[in-house]
Coordinates of C-alpha atoms and ligand atoms in Angstrom, one line a residue:
X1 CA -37.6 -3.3 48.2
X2 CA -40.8 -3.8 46.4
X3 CA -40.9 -0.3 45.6
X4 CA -37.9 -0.5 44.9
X5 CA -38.3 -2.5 41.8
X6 CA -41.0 -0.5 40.6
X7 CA -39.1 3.2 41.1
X8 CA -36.2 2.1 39.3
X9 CA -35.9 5.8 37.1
X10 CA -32.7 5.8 36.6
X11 CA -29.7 4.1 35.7
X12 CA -26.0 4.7 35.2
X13 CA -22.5 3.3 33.2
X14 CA -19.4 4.3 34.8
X15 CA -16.9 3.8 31.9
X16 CA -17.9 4.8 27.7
X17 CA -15.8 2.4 26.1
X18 CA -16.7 -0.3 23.5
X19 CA -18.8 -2.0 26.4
X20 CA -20.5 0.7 28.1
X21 CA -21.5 2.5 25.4
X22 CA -23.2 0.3 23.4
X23 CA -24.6 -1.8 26.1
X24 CA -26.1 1.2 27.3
X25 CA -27.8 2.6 24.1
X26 CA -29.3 -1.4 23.9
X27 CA -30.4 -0.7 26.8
X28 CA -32.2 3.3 26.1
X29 CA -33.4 1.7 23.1
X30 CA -35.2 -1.1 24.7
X31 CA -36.3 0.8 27.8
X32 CA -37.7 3.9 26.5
X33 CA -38.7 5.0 30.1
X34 CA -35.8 4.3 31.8
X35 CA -33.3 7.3 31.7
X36 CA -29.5 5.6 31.0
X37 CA -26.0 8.1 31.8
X38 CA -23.2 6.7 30.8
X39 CA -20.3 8.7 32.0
X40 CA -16.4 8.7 31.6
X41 CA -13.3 10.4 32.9
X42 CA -12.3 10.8 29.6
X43 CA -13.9 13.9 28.1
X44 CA -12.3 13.5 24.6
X45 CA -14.6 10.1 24.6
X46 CA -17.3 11.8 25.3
X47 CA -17.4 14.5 23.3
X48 CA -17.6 11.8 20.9
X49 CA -20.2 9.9 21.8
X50 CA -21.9 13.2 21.5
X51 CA -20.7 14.4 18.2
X52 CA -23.0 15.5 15.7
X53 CA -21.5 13.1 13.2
X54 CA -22.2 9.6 13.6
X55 CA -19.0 8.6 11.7
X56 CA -17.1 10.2 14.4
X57 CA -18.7 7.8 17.6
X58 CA -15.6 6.3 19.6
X59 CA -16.6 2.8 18.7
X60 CA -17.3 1.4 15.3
X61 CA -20.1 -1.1 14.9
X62 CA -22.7 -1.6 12.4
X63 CA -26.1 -0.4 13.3
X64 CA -24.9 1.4 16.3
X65 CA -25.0 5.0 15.0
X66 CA -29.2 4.3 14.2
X67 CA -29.9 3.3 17.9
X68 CA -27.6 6.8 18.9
X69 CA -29.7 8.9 16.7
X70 CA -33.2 6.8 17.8
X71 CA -32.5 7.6 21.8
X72 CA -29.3 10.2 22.5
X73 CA -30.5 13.3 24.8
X74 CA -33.8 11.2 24.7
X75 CA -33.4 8.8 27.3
X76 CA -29.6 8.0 26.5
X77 CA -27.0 10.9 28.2
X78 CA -23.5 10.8 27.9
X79 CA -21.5 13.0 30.2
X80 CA -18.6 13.5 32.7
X81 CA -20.6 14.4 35.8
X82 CA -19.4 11.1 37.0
X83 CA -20.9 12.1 40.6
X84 CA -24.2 13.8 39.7
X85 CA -25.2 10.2 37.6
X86 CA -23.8 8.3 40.8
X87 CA -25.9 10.3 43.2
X88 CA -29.0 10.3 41.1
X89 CA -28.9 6.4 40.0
X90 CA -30.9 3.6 41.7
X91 CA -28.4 1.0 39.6
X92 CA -24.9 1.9 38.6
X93 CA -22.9 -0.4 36.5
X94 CA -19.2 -0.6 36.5
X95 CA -17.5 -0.9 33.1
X96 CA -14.4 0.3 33.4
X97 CA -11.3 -1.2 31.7
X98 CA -9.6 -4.1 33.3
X99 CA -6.1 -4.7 31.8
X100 CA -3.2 -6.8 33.1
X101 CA -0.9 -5.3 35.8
X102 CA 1.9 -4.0 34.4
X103 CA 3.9 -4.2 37.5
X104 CA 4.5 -4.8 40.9
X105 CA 2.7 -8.8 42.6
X106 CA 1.5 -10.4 39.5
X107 CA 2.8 -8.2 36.8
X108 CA 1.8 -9.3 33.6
X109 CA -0.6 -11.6 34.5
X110 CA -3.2 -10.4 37.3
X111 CA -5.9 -8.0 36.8
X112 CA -5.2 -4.3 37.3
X113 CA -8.5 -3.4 39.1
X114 CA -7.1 0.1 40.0
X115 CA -9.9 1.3 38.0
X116 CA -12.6 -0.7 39.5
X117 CA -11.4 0.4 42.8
X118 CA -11.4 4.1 41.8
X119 CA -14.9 4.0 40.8
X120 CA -16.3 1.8 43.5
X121 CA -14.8 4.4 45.7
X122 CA -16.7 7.1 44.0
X123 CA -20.0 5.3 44.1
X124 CA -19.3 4.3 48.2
X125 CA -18.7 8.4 48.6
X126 CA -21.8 9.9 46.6
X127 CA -24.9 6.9 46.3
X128 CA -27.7 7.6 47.8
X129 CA -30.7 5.8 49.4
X130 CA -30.6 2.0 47.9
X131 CA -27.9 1.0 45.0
X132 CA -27.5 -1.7 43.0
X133 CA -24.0 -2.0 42.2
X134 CA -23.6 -4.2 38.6
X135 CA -20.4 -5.7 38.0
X136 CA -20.2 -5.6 33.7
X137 CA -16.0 -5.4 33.5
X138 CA -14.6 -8.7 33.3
X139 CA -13.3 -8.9 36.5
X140 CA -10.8 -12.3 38.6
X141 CA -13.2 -14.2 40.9
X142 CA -14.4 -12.8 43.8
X143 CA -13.9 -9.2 43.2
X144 CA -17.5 -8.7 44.2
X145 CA -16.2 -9.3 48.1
X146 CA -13.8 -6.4 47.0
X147 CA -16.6 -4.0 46.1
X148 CA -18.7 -5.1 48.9
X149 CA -15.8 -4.1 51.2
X150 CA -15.2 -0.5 49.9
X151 CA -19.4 0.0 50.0
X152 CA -19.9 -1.3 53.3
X153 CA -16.9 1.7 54.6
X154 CA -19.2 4.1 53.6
X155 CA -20.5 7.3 55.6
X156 CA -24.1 7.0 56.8
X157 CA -25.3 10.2 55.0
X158 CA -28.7 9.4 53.1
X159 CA -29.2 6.4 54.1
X160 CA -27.0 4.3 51.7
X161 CA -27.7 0.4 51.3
X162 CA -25.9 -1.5 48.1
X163 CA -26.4 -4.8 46.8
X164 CA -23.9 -6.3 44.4
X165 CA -24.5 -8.4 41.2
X166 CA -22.1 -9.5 38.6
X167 CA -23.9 -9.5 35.2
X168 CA -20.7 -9.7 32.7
X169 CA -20.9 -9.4 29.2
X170 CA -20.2 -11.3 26.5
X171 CA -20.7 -9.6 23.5
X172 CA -18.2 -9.9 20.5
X173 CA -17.0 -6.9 18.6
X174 CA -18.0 -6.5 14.9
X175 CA -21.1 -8.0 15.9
X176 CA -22.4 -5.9 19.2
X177 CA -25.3 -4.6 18.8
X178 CA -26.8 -8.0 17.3
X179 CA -25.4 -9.7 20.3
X180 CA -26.9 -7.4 22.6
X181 CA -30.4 -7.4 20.6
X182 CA -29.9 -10.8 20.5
X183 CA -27.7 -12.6 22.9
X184 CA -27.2 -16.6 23.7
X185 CA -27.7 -15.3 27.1
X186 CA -27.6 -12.9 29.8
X187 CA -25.9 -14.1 32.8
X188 CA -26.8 -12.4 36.5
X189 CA -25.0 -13.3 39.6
X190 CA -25.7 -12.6 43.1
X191 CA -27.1 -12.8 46.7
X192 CA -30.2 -10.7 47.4
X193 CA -33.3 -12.0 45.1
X194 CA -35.1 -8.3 45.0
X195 CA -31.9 -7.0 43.6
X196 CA -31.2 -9.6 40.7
X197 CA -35.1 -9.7 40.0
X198 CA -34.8 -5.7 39.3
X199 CA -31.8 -6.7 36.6
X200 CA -34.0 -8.9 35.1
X201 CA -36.5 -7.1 34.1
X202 CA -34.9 -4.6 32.4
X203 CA -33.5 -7.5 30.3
X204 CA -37.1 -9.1 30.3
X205 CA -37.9 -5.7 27.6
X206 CA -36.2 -7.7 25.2
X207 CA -34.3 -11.3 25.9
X208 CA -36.8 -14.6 26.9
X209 CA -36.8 -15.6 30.2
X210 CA -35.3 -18.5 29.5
X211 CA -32.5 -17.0 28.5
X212 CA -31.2 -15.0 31.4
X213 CA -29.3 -17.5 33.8
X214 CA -29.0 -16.9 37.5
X215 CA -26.0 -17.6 39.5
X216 CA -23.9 -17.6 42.7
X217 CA -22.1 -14.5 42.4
X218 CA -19.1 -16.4 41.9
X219 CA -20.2 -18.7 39.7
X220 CA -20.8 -15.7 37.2
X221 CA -17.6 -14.4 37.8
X222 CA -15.7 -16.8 36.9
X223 CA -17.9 -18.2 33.5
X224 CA -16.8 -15.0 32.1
X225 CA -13.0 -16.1 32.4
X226 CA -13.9 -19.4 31.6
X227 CA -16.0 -18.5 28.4
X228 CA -12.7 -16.5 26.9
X229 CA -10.7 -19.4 27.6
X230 CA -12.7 -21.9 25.7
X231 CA -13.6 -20.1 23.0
X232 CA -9.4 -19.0 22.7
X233 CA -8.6 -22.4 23.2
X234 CA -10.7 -23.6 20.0
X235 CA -8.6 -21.1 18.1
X236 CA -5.1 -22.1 19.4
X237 CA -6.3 -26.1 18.6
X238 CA -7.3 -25.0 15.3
X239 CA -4.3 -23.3 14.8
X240 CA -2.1 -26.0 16.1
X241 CA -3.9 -28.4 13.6
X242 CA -3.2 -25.5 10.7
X243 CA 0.8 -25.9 11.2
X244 CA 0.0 -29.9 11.1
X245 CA -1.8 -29.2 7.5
X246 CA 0.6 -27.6 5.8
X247 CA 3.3 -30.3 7.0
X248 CA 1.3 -33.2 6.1
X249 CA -0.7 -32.3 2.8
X250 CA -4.0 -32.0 4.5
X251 CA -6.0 -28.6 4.1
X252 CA -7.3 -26.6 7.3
X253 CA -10.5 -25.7 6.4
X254 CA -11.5 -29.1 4.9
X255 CA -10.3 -30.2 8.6
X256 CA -12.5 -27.9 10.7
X257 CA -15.2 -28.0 8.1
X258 CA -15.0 -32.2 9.3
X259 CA -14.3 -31.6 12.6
X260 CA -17.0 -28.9 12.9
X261 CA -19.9 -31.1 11.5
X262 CA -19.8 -33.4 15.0
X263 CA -22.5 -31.6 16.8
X264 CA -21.2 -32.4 19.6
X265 CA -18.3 -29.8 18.6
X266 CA -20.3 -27.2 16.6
X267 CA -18.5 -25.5 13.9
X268 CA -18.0 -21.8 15.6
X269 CA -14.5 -20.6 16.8
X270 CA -12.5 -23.4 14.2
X271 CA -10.9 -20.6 11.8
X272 CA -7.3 -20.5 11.3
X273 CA -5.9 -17.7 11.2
X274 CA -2.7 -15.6 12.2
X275 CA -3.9 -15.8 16.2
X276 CA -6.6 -14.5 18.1
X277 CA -6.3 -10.7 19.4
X278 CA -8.8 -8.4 20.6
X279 CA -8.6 -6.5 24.2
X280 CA -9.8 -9.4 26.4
X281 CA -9.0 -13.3 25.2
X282 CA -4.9 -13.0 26.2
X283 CA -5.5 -10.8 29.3
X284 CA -8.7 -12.9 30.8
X285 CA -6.4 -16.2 30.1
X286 CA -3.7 -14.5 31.6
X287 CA -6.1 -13.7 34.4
X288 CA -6.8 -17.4 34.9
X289 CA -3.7 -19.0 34.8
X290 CA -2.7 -16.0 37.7
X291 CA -5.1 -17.2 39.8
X292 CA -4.8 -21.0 38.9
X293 CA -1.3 -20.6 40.0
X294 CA -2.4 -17.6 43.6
X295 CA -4.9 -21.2 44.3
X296 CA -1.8 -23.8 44.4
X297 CA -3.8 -25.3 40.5
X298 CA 0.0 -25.3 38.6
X299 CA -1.3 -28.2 36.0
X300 CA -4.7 -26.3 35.7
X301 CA -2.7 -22.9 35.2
X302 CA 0.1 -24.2 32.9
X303 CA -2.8 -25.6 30.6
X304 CA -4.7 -22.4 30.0
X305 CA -1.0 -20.6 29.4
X306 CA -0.3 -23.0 26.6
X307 CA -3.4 -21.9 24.9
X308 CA -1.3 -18.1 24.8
X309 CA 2.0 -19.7 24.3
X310 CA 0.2 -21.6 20.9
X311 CA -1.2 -17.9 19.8
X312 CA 1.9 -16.1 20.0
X313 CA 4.0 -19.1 18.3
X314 CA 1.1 -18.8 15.1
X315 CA 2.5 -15.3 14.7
X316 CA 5.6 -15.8 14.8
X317 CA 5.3 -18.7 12.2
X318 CA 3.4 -16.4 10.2
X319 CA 6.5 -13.6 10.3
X320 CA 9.4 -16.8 9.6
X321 CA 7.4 -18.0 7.2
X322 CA 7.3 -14.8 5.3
X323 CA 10.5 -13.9 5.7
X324 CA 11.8 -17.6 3.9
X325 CA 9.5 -17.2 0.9
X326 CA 11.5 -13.7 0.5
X327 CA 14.7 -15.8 -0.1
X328 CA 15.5 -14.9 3.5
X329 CA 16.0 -11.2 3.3
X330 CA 13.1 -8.5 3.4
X331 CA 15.8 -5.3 4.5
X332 CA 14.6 -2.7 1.8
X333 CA 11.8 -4.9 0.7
X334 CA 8.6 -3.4 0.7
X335 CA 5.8 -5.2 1.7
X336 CA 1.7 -4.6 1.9
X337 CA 0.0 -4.9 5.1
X338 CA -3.7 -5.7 4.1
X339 CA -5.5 -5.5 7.6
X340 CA -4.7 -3.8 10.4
X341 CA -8.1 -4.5 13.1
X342 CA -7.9 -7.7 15.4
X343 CA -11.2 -8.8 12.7
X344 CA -13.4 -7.3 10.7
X345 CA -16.3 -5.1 11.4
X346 CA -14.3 -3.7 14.0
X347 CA -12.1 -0.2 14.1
X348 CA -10.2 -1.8 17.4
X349 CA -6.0 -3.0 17.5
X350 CA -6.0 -4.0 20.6
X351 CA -3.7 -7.2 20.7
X352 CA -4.3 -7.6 16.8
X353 CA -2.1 -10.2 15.2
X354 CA -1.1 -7.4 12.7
X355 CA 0.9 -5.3 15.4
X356 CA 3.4 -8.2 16.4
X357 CA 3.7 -9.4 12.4
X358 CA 4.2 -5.9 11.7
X359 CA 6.6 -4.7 13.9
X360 CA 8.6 -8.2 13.4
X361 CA 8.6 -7.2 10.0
X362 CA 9.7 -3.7 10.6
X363 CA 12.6 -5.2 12.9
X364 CA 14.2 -7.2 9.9
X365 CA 14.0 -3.9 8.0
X366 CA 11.0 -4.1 5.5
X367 CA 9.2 -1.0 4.3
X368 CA 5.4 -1.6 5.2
X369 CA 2.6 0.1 3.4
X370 CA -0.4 -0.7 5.5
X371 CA -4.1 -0.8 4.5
X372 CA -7.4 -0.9 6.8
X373 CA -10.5 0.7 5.5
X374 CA -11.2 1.2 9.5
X375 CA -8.4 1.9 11.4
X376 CA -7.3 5.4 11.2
X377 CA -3.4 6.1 11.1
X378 CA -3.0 7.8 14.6
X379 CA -4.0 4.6 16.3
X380 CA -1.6 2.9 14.1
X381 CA 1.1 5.3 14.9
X382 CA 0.4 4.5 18.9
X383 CA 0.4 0.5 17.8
X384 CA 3.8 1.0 16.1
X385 CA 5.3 3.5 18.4
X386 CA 9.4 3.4 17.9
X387 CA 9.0 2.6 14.2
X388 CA 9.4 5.7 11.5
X389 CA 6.0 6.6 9.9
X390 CA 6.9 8.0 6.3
X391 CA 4.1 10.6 5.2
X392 CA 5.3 11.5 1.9
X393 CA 4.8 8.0 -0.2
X394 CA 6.5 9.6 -2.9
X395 CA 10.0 9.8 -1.2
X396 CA 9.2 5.8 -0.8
X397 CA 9.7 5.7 -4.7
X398 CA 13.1 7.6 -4.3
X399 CA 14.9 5.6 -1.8
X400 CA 13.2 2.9 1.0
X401 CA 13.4 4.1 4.5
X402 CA 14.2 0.5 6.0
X403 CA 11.9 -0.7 9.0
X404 CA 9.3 2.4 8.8
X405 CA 6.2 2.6 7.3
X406 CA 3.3 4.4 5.2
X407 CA -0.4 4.1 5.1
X408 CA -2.7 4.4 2.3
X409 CA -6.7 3.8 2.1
X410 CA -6.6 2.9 -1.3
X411 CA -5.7 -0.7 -1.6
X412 CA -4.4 0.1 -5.3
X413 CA -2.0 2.3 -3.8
X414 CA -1.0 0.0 -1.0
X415 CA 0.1 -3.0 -3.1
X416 CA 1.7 -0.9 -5.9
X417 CA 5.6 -2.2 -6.1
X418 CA 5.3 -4.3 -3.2
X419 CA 7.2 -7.6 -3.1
X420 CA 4.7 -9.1 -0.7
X421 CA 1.1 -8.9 0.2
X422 CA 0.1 -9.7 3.8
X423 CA -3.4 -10.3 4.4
X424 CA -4.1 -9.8 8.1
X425 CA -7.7 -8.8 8.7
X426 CA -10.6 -10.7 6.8
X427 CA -12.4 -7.7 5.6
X428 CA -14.5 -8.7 2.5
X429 CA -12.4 -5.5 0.3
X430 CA -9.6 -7.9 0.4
X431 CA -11.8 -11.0 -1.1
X432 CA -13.6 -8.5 -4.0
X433 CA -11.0 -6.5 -5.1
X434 CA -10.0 -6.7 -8.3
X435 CA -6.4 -9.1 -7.9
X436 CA -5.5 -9.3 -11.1
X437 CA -5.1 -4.9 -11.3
X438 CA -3.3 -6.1 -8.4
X439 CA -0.9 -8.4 -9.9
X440 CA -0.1 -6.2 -12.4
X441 CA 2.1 -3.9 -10.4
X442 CA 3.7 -6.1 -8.1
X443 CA 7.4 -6.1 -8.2
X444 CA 8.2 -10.1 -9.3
X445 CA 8.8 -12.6 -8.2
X446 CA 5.6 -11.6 -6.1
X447 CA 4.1 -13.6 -3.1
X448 CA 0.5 -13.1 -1.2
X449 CA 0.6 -14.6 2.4
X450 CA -3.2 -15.1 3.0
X451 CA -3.4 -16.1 6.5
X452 CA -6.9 -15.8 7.0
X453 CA -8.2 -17.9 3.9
X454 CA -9.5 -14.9 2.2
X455 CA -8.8 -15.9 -1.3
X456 CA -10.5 -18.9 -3.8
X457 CA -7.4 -20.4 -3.9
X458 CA -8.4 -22.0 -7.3
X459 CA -9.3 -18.4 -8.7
X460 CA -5.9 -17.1 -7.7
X461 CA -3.7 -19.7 -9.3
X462 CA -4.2 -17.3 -12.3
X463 CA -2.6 -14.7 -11.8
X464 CA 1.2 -13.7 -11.9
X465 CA 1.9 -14.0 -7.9
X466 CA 3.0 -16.6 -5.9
X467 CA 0.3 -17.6 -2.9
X468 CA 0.8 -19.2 0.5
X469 CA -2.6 -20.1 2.4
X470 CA -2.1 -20.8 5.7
X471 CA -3.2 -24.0 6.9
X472 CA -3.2 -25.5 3.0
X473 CA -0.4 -28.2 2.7
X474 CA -1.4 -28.6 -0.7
X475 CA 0.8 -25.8 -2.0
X476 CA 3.6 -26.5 -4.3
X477 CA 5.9 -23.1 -3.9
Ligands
NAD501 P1 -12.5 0.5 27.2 O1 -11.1 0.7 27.5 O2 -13.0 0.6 25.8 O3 -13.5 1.5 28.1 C1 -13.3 1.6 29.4 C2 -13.6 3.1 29.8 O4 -13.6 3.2 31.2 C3 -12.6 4.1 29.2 O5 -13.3 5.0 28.4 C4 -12.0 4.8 30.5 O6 -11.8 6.2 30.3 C5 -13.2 4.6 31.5 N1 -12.7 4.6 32.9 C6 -11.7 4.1 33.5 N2 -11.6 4.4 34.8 C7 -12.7 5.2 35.0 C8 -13.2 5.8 36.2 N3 -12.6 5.6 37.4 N4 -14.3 6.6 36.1 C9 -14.9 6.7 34.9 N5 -14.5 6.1 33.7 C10 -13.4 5.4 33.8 O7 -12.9 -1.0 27.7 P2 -14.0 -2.0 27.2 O8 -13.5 -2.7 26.0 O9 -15.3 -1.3 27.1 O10 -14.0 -3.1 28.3 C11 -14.5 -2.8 29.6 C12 -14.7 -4.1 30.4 O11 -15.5 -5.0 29.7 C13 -13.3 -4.9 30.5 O12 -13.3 -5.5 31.8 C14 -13.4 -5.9 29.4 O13 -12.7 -7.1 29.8 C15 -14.9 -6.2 29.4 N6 -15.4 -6.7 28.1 C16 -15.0 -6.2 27.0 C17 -15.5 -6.6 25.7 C18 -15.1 -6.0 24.4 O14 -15.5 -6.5 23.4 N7 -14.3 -4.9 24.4 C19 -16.5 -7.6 25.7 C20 -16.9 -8.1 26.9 C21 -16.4 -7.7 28.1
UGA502 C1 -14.5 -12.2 22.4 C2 -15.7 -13.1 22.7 O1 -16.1 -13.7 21.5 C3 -16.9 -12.4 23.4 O2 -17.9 -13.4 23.7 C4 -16.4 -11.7 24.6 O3 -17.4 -11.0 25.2 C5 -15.3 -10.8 24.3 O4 -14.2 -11.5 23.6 C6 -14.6 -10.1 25.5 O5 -14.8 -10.6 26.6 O6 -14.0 -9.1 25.2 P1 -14.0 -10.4 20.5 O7 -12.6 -10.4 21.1 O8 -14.6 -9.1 20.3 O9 -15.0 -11.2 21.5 O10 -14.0 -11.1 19.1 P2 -14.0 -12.6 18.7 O11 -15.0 -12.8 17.6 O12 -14.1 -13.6 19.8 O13 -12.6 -12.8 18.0 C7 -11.4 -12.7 18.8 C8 -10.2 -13.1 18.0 O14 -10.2 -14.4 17.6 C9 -10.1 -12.3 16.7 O15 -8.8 -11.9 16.5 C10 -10.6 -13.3 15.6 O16 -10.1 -13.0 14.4 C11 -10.1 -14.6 16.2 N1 -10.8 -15.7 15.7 C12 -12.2 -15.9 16.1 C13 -10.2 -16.7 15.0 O17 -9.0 -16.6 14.7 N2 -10.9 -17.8 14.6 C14 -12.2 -18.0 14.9 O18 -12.8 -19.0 14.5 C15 -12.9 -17.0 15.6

């Protein structure tokens, strides 16, 4: 094993999503003479990561694209030979997706590990010699006995041996490749010492020792569940507290600003806003209160569920809310959609507040014209599936198409005519643009629904448009 930890050549990523990929190209970069493969089933995904054109990588985050160009077909491959980089790799990590199941025991709740399995599989058929078998997908406790259970059915060809760690990750998106440079820490569960101290140090390369946290392989299992849930259960408080400001006169950001001051609360994760979204928060809670409820812990479960239940209320506030100011009736109306990503910095939907305001929207029969200066229009035709996508904006001028939709990535374009403005996404083109162009071709009377605080609220109050903060119980309309 010794020699082990001083042979370690080569490493692989099963899965080239927004974890694996740039995880992986952290790693290259850091490791110059380790060789990284990060493979996929999906060959449109990697044809990607190996385009040419850096604007067209699968994943959007800043600074990505330099560490690509720095170590790709360097020390960095990405491929589809899923069983060449399995047979050649002394440590294979497993980052496949993990959504909910969609049916069957535990449908909508439970993890669908179909894809773990699959892979696992593949690594128990085609390892060989001594693998270290890295669990990075967020995964429900005690999957590691699952994977040990597939490796150990293994065939005896080449002498195969696996060890098992669980090293999950908890980078944000939007902010990836800092977190990964630089992250809070680096958590590595597991059983057998030589194997957890050859995970280390690759991770020594670039994060202090004090950082990196060792665990029972449990115990890192399940502070990856439990992270999600704290941090989404900040936002729901928050978020409960926002509805409570604009009830009582108090203002939401002068709360959390106080609340966030007590160090022993820390002011991170106390924005309101229209609900958290993003691929993991709702399905790792929903993972919790599943197994909460499988280990007999109803109280503990029906806690972490109200956290969801608080998210998807926030949107749906959001929607009535609008839908008042519009004198009760937005059939025909057309309204802008200013943000379509979960957050900023980030091309990714997944779970974003925008698709369940929109498509609530959509059902009442308003005309959206939708804005993101990430998100390209096919992913938003796959988020909206059902509802009408209207190409030609000019036949919009003729006569409204009621509940479908347009898209435009010119925000001048976007709010022209609109009754309403939406502001879903925080993106910093929302809080420079020029809002007074923009209130000159609003149709009146005119209302802005900021529900992420983008807008000086004092600087606003000048120009012809009515504007709803949420969280601010200060406003008079
Ligand atoms: P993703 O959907 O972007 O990527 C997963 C990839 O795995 C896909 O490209 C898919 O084609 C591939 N895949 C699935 N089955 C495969 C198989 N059998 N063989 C080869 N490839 C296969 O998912 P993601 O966002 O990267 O998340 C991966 C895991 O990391 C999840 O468990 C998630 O909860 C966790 N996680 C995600 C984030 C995040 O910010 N997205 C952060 C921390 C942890
Ligand atoms: C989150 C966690 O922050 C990561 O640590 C974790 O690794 C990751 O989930 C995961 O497991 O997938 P991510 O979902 O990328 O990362 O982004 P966040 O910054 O956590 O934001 C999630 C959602 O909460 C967004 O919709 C964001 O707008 C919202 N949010 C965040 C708020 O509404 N208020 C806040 O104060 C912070």
């Amino acid at each position: 094993m010794k020699n082990f930890q001083n042979t370690i050549k080569k490493i692989c990523c099963i899965g080239a999503g927004y974890v694996g990929g740039p995880t992986m190209a952290v790693i290259a970069l850091n490791c110059p003479e380790l060789e990284v493969h990060v493979v996929d089933i999906s060959e449109e995904r990697i044809n990607k990561w190996n385009s040419k054109d850096l604007t067209k990588l699968p994943v959007y985050e800043k600074g990505l694209d330099k560490i690509i160009e720095k170590t790709r077909d360097i020390n960095l491959f990405f491929s589809t030979n899923i069983d060449l980089a399995i047979e050649e790799s002394q440590m294979i990590f497993i980052s496949v997706n993990t959504p909910v199941k969609q049916s069957g025991i535990g449908a909508g709740q439970m993890s669908d590990l179909r894809y773990v399995e699959s892979c696992t599989r593949r690594i128990s058929d085609k390892a060989k010699g001594h693998t270290i078998v890295v669990e990075k997908s967020t995964l429900p406790v005690r999957t590691a006995e699952t994977i040990k259970s597939i490796l150990s059915c293994t065939n005896n060809e080449y002498e195969k041996t696996f060890s098992v760690l669980s090293n999950p990750e908890f980078l944000a998106e939007g902010t990836a490749i800092n977190d990964l440079q630089n992250p809070d820490r680096v958590l590595i569960g597991g059983e057998d010492p030589d194997s957890i101290s050859v995970l280390e140090k690759i991770y020594l390369n670039w994060v202090p020792n004090h950082k990196i946290i060792k665990t029972s392989l449990w115990s890192s299992e399940l502070s990856k569940l439990a992270s999600n849930a704290f941090l989404a259960q900040r936002i729901s408080s928050i978020n409960s507290i926002s509805a409570f400001c604009e009830v009582s006169g108090a203002d939401v950001n002068e709360v959390s600003q106080a609340i966030g001051k007590d160090q022993r609360i820390g002011p991170q994760f106390l924005k309101s806003g229209p609900g958290f979204g993003g691929s993991c928060f709702k399905k790792d809670i929903l993972n919790l209160v599943y197994l909460c409820n499988y280990f007999g812990l109803k109280e503990v479960g029906d806690y972490w569920q109200g956290v969801i239940n608080i998210n998807e209320w926030q949107q749906d506030r959001i929607y009535k809310i609008i839908v008042d100011k519009l004198f009760g009736n937005i059939t025909g109306k057309k309204i802008a959609i200013c943000g379509f990503a979960f957050k900023s910095g980030t091309n990714d939907t997944r779970e974003s507040p925008a698709i369940s305001v929109s498509k609530k929207l959509l059902s009442e029969g308003a005309f959206l014209k939708i804005h993101d200066p990430k998100v390209k229009i096919s992913q938003i035709k796959k988020d909206l599936v059902g509802h009408s996508f209207i190409e030609d904006s000019s036949i919009i001028d003729k006569s409204i198409v009621q509940g479908s939709w347009t898209f435009s990535d010119d925000i001048f374009t976007t709010t022209q005519d609109v009754d309403a403005i939406v502001i879903l996404t925080e993106w910093d083109d929302y809080k420079n643009v020029d809002w007074e162009r923009i209130s000159f071709h609003l149709r009146q009377p005119a209302w802005i629904f900021d529900t992420r605080g983008v807008l000086d609220s004092s600087i606003v109050k000048k120009y012809d448009f009515n504007y709803w903060k949420l969280g601010d119980g200060n406003q008079k309309n």
